[in-house]
Amino acid sequence: MSPREKIISFYHAHRRMPSYSELLPLLNYHSKSAVAYAVKKLIREGVISKDDQGRLIPNTTLEEVRVLGLVEAGFPSPAEEELADTMNLDEYLIGNREATFMLKVKGDSMIDAGINEGDMVLVERGLEPKSGDIVIAEVDGAFTMKYYRKKAGRVYLEAANKCYKPIYPKNELRITAIVKAVIRKY
Amino acid sequence: MSPREKIISFYHAHRRMPSYSELLPLLNYHSKSAVAYAVKKLIREGVISKDDQGRLIPNTTLEEVRVLGLVEAGFPSPAEEELADTMNLDEYLIGNREATFMLKVKGDSMIDAGINEGDMVLVERGLEPKSGDIVIAEVDGAFTMKYYRKKAGRVYLEAANKCYKPIYPKNELRITAIVKAVIRKY
DNA sequence: ATTATATTAGAACAAACGTTCTAATGTCAA
DNA sequence: TTGACATTAGAACGTTTGTTCTAATATAAT
């Protein structure tokens, strides 16, 4: 296990960077100056960084994922791999964390929109739905995921599956949340 | 802006929790004991926590998303909402961060698998593909995303789109990475 | 073996840390 | 107004922080 990996696992276990004292046993040293020396090396290598007060802060690569271009473009050669942009999944997917929830998808009503049973959807509450949004709606006491459509002032729900007919709500139509992202894990 | 939101934004800006001194201006206090008092309250409310040495650590809700059950089950009433499980997107989606990359999908060859053009895929390098995996493959110098199939010892690539025919590699077939997750943002 | 260099141990240091005490102030009900 | 309580300011405390120095040791080349 490299020093880098040890620090990363400490960071994820404690949700903060280790102090020099905590790095002593972690990096198998017996003096803080040895740690200081090792830390300087890691900083030179771009593994970690320091803030203006000397505290260690995680480098972006500790939390971010490298983003490449298109599938067709494929992977760059190791030489140019440094040019790759990085992205934080959390920041990318979550706007208002307080209002964001994750739901597991049941059924096949949105299969033509590429949302399959078992997928996870990130939904956000408290937003005003626009026509064309995918929403979580409460219809007659039950929850469903459908397209939210508004045509000629009339609101209805439409599945992304030809087997299902549009739903024209009889009573009230409560839009509980709006689907912001779909996540499928293999 | 509530104290909670101030701390969260500090945490995301500095990638660590603030010290008591840093909370002074943040919470508009002029003494550390006032901060200590406020921190105790926040801890009582479950907003933040402390480790065994008194340092502030972010509560799970600072980074995690609440997970509900099925779409059909919908949202629990506010009373039982505390029961909701939480999940960290990073931990959920990323196994080996060093080997993980993100690619933007071009084309419609995997549309029947629910992967559309413009989606992002999380791929991991250095894994041995199994039959049925979705992979990024280099065929004759170009990259494509296809199903990896192995039948009777023979390896070929198959699109999830009836318009495309299976690819039986003439020369070599290089599996560059395996698709671990699909992410679509609306 | 000898030299030069790189690394580590150990100690000392000022600065910053969270904690805790007293005193002052603010808040609210009676 | 009075009294009870909650909150804040300010100061002092012991501890831990990162830094920096010297001395000892390891490493590698000559």
Coordinates of C-alpha atoms (C1' of nucleotides) in Angstrom, one line a residue:
Chain A
M1 CA 0.0 0.0 0.0
S2 CA 1.6 3.3 -1.1
P3 CA 1.7 6.4 1.1
R4 CA -0.9 7.9 -1.2
E5 CA -3.3 5.0 -0.8
K6 CA -2.8 5.1 3.0
I7 CA -3.7 8.7 3.1
I8 CA -6.7 8.3 0.9
S9 CA -8.1 5.5 3.0
F10 CA -7.5 7.6 6.1
Y11 CA -9.3 10.5 4.5
H12 CA -12.3 8.3 3.6
A13 CA -12.4 6.6 7.0
H14 CA -12.1 9.8 9.1
R15 CA -13.6 12.3 6.6
R16 CA -10.6 14.5 7.0
M17 CA -6.9 14.6 6.3
P18 CA -4.5 13.1 8.9
S19 CA -2.2 15.3 11.0
Y20 CA 1.6 14.8 11.0
S21 CA 1.3 12.8 14.3
E22 CA -1.3 10.6 12.8
L23 CA 0.9 10.0 9.8
L24 CA 3.7 8.7 12.0
P25 CA 2.3 5.2 12.4
L26 CA 0.6 5.4 9.0
L27 CA 3.8 5.9 7.1
N28 CA 5.9 3.9 9.6
Y29 CA 8.0 6.8 10.9
H30 CA 9.2 7.7 14.3
S31 CA 9.7 11.4 14.0
K32 CA 7.6 14.2 12.7
S33 CA 10.4 15.7 10.7
A34 CA 10.6 12.5 8.7
V35 CA 6.9 12.9 8.1
A36 CA 7.4 16.5 7.1
Y37 CA 10.0 15.3 4.6
A38 CA 7.7 12.7 3.1
V39 CA 4.8 15.1 3.0
K40 CA 7.0 17.6 1.0
K41 CA 7.7 14.8 -1.5
L42 CA 4.1 14.0 -1.8
I43 CA 3.2 17.6 -2.4
R44 CA 6.0 17.8 -5.1
E45 CA 4.4 14.8 -6.8
G46 CA 1.0 16.5 -6.7
V47 CA -0.6 13.9 -4.6
I48 CA -1.7 16.2 -1.8
S49 CA -1.7 19.9 -1.0
K50 CA -1.5 22.3 1.9
D51 CA -3.6 25.3 2.7
D52 CA -2.1 28.6 3.7
Q53 CA -1.9 27.5 7.3
G54 CA 0.0 24.3 6.6
R55 CA -2.9 22.0 7.0
L56 CA -3.1 19.1 4.6
I57 CA -5.9 19.3 2.1
P58 CA -7.0 16.5 -0.3
N59 CA -6.0 17.0 -3.8
T60 CA -8.8 17.0 -6.3
T61 CA -7.9 13.6 -7.6
L62 CA -8.8 12.2 -4.2
E63 CA -12.4 12.8 -4.8
E64 CA -12.7 13.3 -8.5
V65 CA -13.0 11.2 -11.5
R66 CA -11.0 11.8 -14.7
V67 CA -13.3 12.7 -17.5
L68 CA -12.4 11.8 -21.1
G69 CA -14.1 12.9 -24.2
L70 CA -16.4 10.7 -26.3
V71 CA -16.5 7.0 -26.4
E72 CA -15.3 7.1 -29.9
A73 CA -12.3 9.2 -29.0
G74 CA -11.4 6.6 -26.5
F75 CA -8.4 6.7 -24.1
P76 CA -5.5 9.1 -24.5
S77 CA -2.0 7.7 -24.5
P78 CA -0.4 7.8 -21.0
A79 CA 1.7 10.7 -22.1
E80 CA -1.2 13.0 -22.6
E81 CA -3.3 11.5 -19.9
E82 CA -2.5 14.4 -17.6
L83 CA -4.6 16.7 -19.8
A84 CA -7.7 14.9 -18.7
D85 CA -10.3 17.0 -16.9
T86 CA -11.7 15.8 -13.6
M87 CA -15.2 15.9 -12.2
N88 CA -16.7 15.5 -8.8
L89 CA -19.7 13.2 -9.0
D90 CA -21.4 14.8 -6.1
E91 CA -21.1 18.3 -7.4
Y92 CA -22.1 17.1 -10.8
L93 CA -25.3 15.4 -9.8
I94 CA -26.6 17.1 -6.7
G95 CA -27.8 20.7 -6.7
N96 CA -29.8 21.1 -3.4
R97 CA -28.8 18.2 -1.2
E98 CA -31.5 18.9 1.3
A99 CA -34.2 18.3 -1.3
T100 CA -32.5 15.4 -3.1
F101 CA -33.5 11.8 -2.7
M102 CA -32.7 8.6 -4.3
L103 CA -35.4 6.1 -5.4
K104 CA -35.1 2.6 -6.9
V105 CA -37.2 2.2 -10.1
K106 CA -39.9 -0.4 -10.2
G107 CA -41.7 -1.3 -13.4
D108 CA -41.1 -0.6 -17.1
S109 CA -43.2 2.5 -17.7
M110 CA -40.1 4.6 -18.6
I111 CA -38.2 2.0 -20.5
D112 CA -38.3 4.0 -23.8
A113 CA -36.6 6.8 -22.0
G114 CA -33.7 4.5 -21.0
I115 CA -34.9 4.1 -17.4
N116 CA -35.1 0.4 -16.6
E117 CA -36.3 -1.5 -13.5
G118 CA -33.7 -1.5 -10.8
D119 CA -32.1 1.8 -11.9
M120 CA -31.7 4.5 -9.2
V121 CA -33.1 7.9 -9.9
L122 CA -32.0 11.1 -8.2
V123 CA -35.0 13.3 -7.6
E124 CA -35.4 16.8 -6.2
R125 CA -38.4 18.1 -4.3
G126 CA -39.8 21.5 -4.3
L127 CA -39.3 22.3 -8.0
E128 CA -41.9 23.5 -10.4
P129 CA -42.3 20.9 -13.2
K130 CA -42.0 21.9 -16.8
S131 CA -43.6 20.1 -19.6
G132 CA -41.3 17.3 -20.7
D133 CA -39.8 16.7 -17.3
I134 CA -39.8 13.2 -15.8
V135 CA -41.5 13.4 -12.5
I136 CA -42.5 11.4 -9.5
A137 CA -46.3 11.9 -9.1
E138 CA -48.9 10.8 -6.7
V139 CA -51.9 9.7 -8.5
D140 CA -54.8 8.4 -6.5
G141 CA -52.6 7.5 -3.6
A142 CA -50.0 5.6 -5.5
F143 CA -46.6 6.9 -6.8
T144 CA -45.5 6.6 -10.4
M145 CA -42.7 8.0 -12.5
K146 CA -43.9 9.5 -15.8
Y147 CA -43.4 12.3 -18.2
Y148 CA -45.1 15.5 -17.2
R149 CA -46.9 17.0 -20.1
K150 CA -48.8 20.2 -20.5
K151 CA -50.8 20.7 -23.7
A152 CA -53.3 23.5 -24.2
G153 CA -53.4 24.2 -20.5
R154 CA -54.3 20.6 -19.7
V155 CA -51.9 18.5 -17.6
Y156 CA -51.4 14.8 -18.0
L157 CA -48.8 12.1 -17.4
E158 CA -47.3 10.0 -20.1
A159 CA -45.3 6.8 -19.9
A160 CA -42.3 6.2 -22.0
N161 CA -43.7 2.8 -23.1
K162 CA -46.3 2.3 -25.7
C163 CA -48.0 -0.3 -23.6
Y164 CA -49.2 2.3 -21.2
K165 CA -51.8 4.9 -21.9
P166 CA -51.5 8.6 -20.8
I167 CA -53.0 9.4 -17.4
Y168 CA -55.4 12.3 -17.2
P169 CA -55.8 12.9 -13.5
K170 CA -59.3 12.9 -12.3
N171 CA -58.9 14.5 -9.0
E172 CA -55.7 16.2 -8.0
L173 CA -52.3 15.6 -9.4
R174 CA -49.5 16.0 -6.9
I175 CA -46.0 16.3 -8.4
T176 CA -43.8 15.0 -5.5
A177 CA -40.5 15.4 -7.1
I178 CA -38.6 15.9 -10.4
V179 CA -36.2 13.4 -11.7
K180 CA -32.8 15.0 -12.1
A181 CA -30.6 12.1 -13.0
V182 CA -30.6 8.3 -13.6
I183 CA -27.9 6.0 -12.2
R184 CA -27.5 2.5 -13.2
K185 CA -24.8 0.3 -11.8
Y186 CA -23.6 -3.0 -13.4
Chain B
M1 CA -28.3 31.2 5.6
S2 CA -28.5 28.9 8.5
P3 CA -25.4 27.9 10.6
R4 CA -25.8 24.5 9.1
E5 CA -25.6 25.8 5.5
K6 CA -22.7 28.0 6.4
I7 CA -20.7 25.1 7.7
I8 CA -21.6 23.0 4.7
S9 CA -20.5 25.7 2.3
F10 CA -17.2 26.1 4.2
Y11 CA -16.7 22.3 4.1
H12 CA -17.2 22.2 0.4
A13 CA -15.0 25.2 -0.2
H14 CA -12.1 24.1 2.0
R15 CA -12.6 20.4 1.8
R16 CA -12.4 20.2 5.6
M17 CA -14.5 21.3 8.6
P18 CA -13.9 24.8 10.1
S19 CA -12.1 25.3 13.4
Y20 CA -13.7 27.2 16.3
S21 CA -11.7 30.3 15.3
E22 CA -12.9 30.1 11.8
L23 CA -16.5 29.7 13.0
L24 CA -16.3 33.0 14.8
P25 CA -16.8 35.3 11.8
L26 CA -18.9 32.6 10.1
L27 CA -21.5 32.4 12.8
N28 CA -21.1 36.1 13.8
Y29 CA -19.7 35.5 17.3
H30 CA -16.9 37.3 19.1
S31 CA -15.8 34.6 21.5
K32 CA -14.9 31.0 21.1
S33 CA -17.1 29.9 24.0
A34 CA -20.1 31.2 22.2
V35 CA -19.0 29.1 19.3
A36 CA -18.6 26.1 21.6
Y37 CA -22.1 26.6 22.8
A38 CA -23.5 26.8 19.3
V39 CA -21.5 23.8 18.2
K40 CA -23.0 21.8 21.1
K41 CA -26.4 22.7 20.0
L42 CA -25.7 21.7 16.4
I43 CA -24.4 18.4 17.7
R44 CA -27.5 17.9 19.7
E45 CA -29.5 18.5 16.6
G46 CA -27.5 15.9 14.7
V47 CA -26.2 18.4 12.2
I48 CA -22.5 17.8 12.8
S49 CA -20.4 15.5 15.0
K50 CA -17.0 15.4 16.8
D51 CA -14.3 12.8 16.8
D52 CA -12.7 11.6 20.0
Q53 CA -10.2 14.5 20.0
G54 CA -12.9 17.2 19.8
R55 CA -12.4 17.9 16.1
L56 CA -15.5 18.6 14.1
I57 CA -16.4 16.0 11.5
P58 CA -19.1 16.2 8.9
N59 CA -22.2 14.3 9.5
T60 CA -23.2 11.8 6.9
T61 CA -25.9 14.0 5.6
L62 CA -23.3 16.5 4.5
E63 CA -22.1 14.2 1.8
E64 CA -24.8 11.6 1.5
V65 CA -28.1 11.4 -0.2
R66 CA -31.2 10.0 1.4
V67 CA -32.3 6.8 -0.1
L68 CA -35.9 5.8 -0.2
G69 CA -37.4 2.6 -1.3
L70 CA -39.2 2.0 -4.6
V71 CA -40.8 4.6 -6.8
E72 CA -44.1 3.0 -6.1
A73 CA -43.6 3.3 -2.3
G74 CA -42.9 7.0 -2.8
F75 CA -42.0 9.4 -0.1
P76 CA -42.5 8.7 3.6
S77 CA -44.4 11.2 5.8
P78 CA -42.2 13.8 7.4
A79 CA -42.6 11.9 10.7
E80 CA -40.9 8.8 9.5
E81 CA -38.5 10.5 7.2
E82 CA -35.7 10.0 9.7
L83 CA -35.8 6.3 9.0
A84 CA -34.5 6.9 5.5
D85 CA -31.2 5.3 4.7
T86 CA -28.4 7.4 3.2
M87 CA -25.9 6.7 0.6
N88 CA -22.6 8.2 -0.6
L89 CA -22.6 8.5 -4.4
D90 CA -18.9 8.3 -4.7
E91 CA -18.6 5.2 -2.6
Y92 CA -21.6 3.6 -4.4
L93 CA -20.2 4.1 -7.9
I94 CA -16.5 4.1 -7.6
G95 CA -14.5 1.1 -6.7
N96 CA -10.9 1.8 -7.8
R97 CA -10.7 5.5 -8.4
E98 CA -7.3 5.3 -10.0
A99 CA -8.6 3.1 -12.7
T100 CA -12.0 4.8 -13.2
F101 CA -12.8 7.2 -16.0
M102 CA -15.8 8.9 -17.3
L103 CA -16.8 9.0 -20.9
K104 CA -19.5 10.7 -22.8
V105 CA -21.5 8.4 -25.0
K106 CA -21.7 8.9 -28.7
G107 CA -24.1 7.0 -31.0
D108 CA -27.0 4.8 -30.4
S109 CA -25.4 1.3 -30.5
M110 CA -26.4 0.6 -26.9
I111 CA -29.8 2.2 -26.9
D112 CA -31.7 -1.0 -26.2
A113 CA -29.6 -1.4 -23.0
G114 CA -30.9 2.0 -21.9
I115 CA -27.7 3.9 -22.8
N116 CA -28.4 6.9 -24.9
E117 CA -26.3 9.4 -26.7
G118 CA -25.0 12.0 -24.3
D119 CA -25.1 9.8 -21.3
M120 CA -22.0 9.5 -19.2
V121 CA -20.5 6.1 -18.4
L122 CA -18.2 5.3 -15.6
V123 CA -15.6 2.8 -16.8
E124 CA -12.9 0.9 -15.1
R125 CA -9.7 -0.3 -16.6
G126 CA -7.6 -3.3 -15.8
L127 CA -10.5 -5.7 -15.3
E128 CA -11.1 -9.0 -17.0
P129 CA -14.3 -8.8 -19.0
K130 CA -16.9 -11.5 -18.5
S131 CA -19.4 -12.5 -21.2
G132 CA -22.4 -10.1 -21.0
D133 CA -20.4 -7.1 -19.7
I134 CA -20.6 -3.8 -21.5
V135 CA -17.1 -2.8 -22.5
I136 CA -15.2 -0.1 -24.2
A137 CA -13.2 -1.9 -27.0
E138 CA -10.7 -0.8 -29.5
V139 CA -11.5 -2.4 -32.9
D140 CA -9.3 -1.6 -35.8
G141 CA -8.1 1.6 -34.2
A142 CA -11.5 3.0 -33.2
F143 CA -13.3 2.9 -29.9
T144 CA -16.8 1.5 -29.4
M145 CA -19.1 0.5 -26.6
K146 CA -20.6 -2.9 -27.0
Y147 CA -21.6 -6.1 -25.2
Y148 CA -18.8 -8.4 -24.7
R149 CA -19.9 -12.0 -25.7
K150 CA -18.1 -15.3 -25.5
K151 CA -19.8 -18.3 -27.1
A152 CA -18.1 -21.6 -27.7
G153 CA -14.7 -20.0 -27.0
R154 CA -15.3 -17.4 -29.6
V155 CA -15.3 -13.8 -28.6
Y156 CA -17.3 -11.1 -30.4
L157 CA -19.0 -7.7 -29.7
E158 CA -22.7 -7.2 -29.9
A159 CA -24.6 -3.9 -30.0
A160 CA -27.8 -3.4 -28.1
N161 CA -29.5 -2.1 -31.2
K162 CA -31.0 -4.4 -33.9
C163 CA -29.7 -2.1 -36.6
Y164 CA -26.1 -3.1 -35.9
K165 CA -24.6 -6.5 -36.6
P166 CA -22.2 -8.3 -34.2
I167 CA -18.6 -7.6 -34.7
Y168 CA -16.3 -10.6 -35.0
P169 CA -12.8 -9.1 -34.7
K170 CA -10.5 -10.0 -37.5
N171 CA -7.2 -9.0 -36.0
E172 CA -6.9 -8.3 -32.3
L173 CA -9.6 -7.3 -29.9
R174 CA -8.5 -4.9 -27.2
I175 CA -10.9 -4.4 -24.3
T176 CA -9.9 -1.1 -22.9
A177 CA -12.3 -0.8 -20.1
I178 CA -15.5 -2.2 -18.6
V179 CA -18.6 -0.1 -18.1
K180 CA -19.5 -0.1 -14.4
A181 CA -22.2 2.5 -14.4
V182 CA -24.3 4.8 -16.5
I183 CA -25.2 8.3 -15.4
R184 CA -27.7 10.5 -17.2
K185 CA -28.4 14.0 -16.1
Y186 CA -31.6 16.0 -17.0
Chain C
dA1 C1' 37.1 2.4 2.7
dT2 C1' 35.7 7.1 1.6
dT3 C1' 32.9 10.5 0.3
dA4 C1' 28.7 12.9 -0.7
dT5 C1' 24.0 12.8 -0.4
dA6 C1' 19.5 11.5 1.3
dT7 C1' 16.8 10.2 4.9
dT8 C1' 15.4 9.7 9.8
dA9 C1' 15.3 10.5 14.9
dG10 C1' 14.8 13.6 18.5
dA11 C1' 14.0 17.9 20.6
dA12 C1' 12.5 22.6 20.9
dC13 C1' 9.5 26.2 19.3
dA14 C1' 5.6 29.5 18.4
dA15 C1' 1.0 29.3 16.9
dA16 C1' -3.4 27.3 16.9
dC17 C1' -6.5 24.0 18.8
dG18 C1' -10.8 22.8 21.8
dT19 C1' -12.1 23.3 26.6
dT20 C1' -13.7 25.6 30.6
dC21 C1' -14.1 29.0 33.9
dT22 C1' -16.2 33.8 35.4
dA23 C1' -18.5 37.8 34.3
dA24 C1' -21.5 40.5 31.5
dT25 C1' -25.5 40.8 28.8
dG26 C1' -29.9 39.4 26.6
dT27 C1' -34.5 37.2 26.9
dC28 C1' -38.7 36.2 28.8
dA29 C1' -42.3 35.2 32.3
dA30 C1' -44.4 36.5 36.4
Chain D
dT1 C1' -39.5 45.6 38.2
dT2 C1' -37.9 41.5 39.5
dG3 C1' -36.0 37.0 39.1
dA4 C1' -34.7 32.8 36.5
dC5 C1' -32.5 31.3 32.8
dA6 C1' -30.1 31.3 28.2
dT7 C1' -26.6 33.2 25.7
dT8 C1' -22.3 35.7 24.8
dA9 C1' -17.6 37.9 25.8
dG10 C1' -13.2 37.4 27.5
dA11 C1' -9.4 35.2 29.4
dA12 C1' -6.6 31.3 30.9
dC13 C1' -5.5 26.4 30.5
dG14 C1' -3.2 22.3 28.7
dT15 C1' -2.7 19.9 24.4
dT16 C1' -1.7 19.4 19.6
dT17 C1' -0.5 21.5 15.5
dG18 C1' 3.2 22.2 11.7
dT19 C1' 7.9 23.9 11.4
dT20 C1' 12.8 23.8 12.0
dC21 C1' 17.0 22.9 13.9
dT22 C1' 21.0 19.4 14.9
dA23 C1' 22.7 14.9 15.1
dA24 C1' 22.5 10.2 13.8
dT25 C1' 21.9 6.8 10.3
dA26 C1' 21.1 4.8 5.7
dT27 C1' 22.2 4.7 0.8
dA28 C1' 24.9 5.0 -3.2
dA29 C1' 28.7 6.1 -6.1
dT30 C1' 33.6 6.4 -6.4

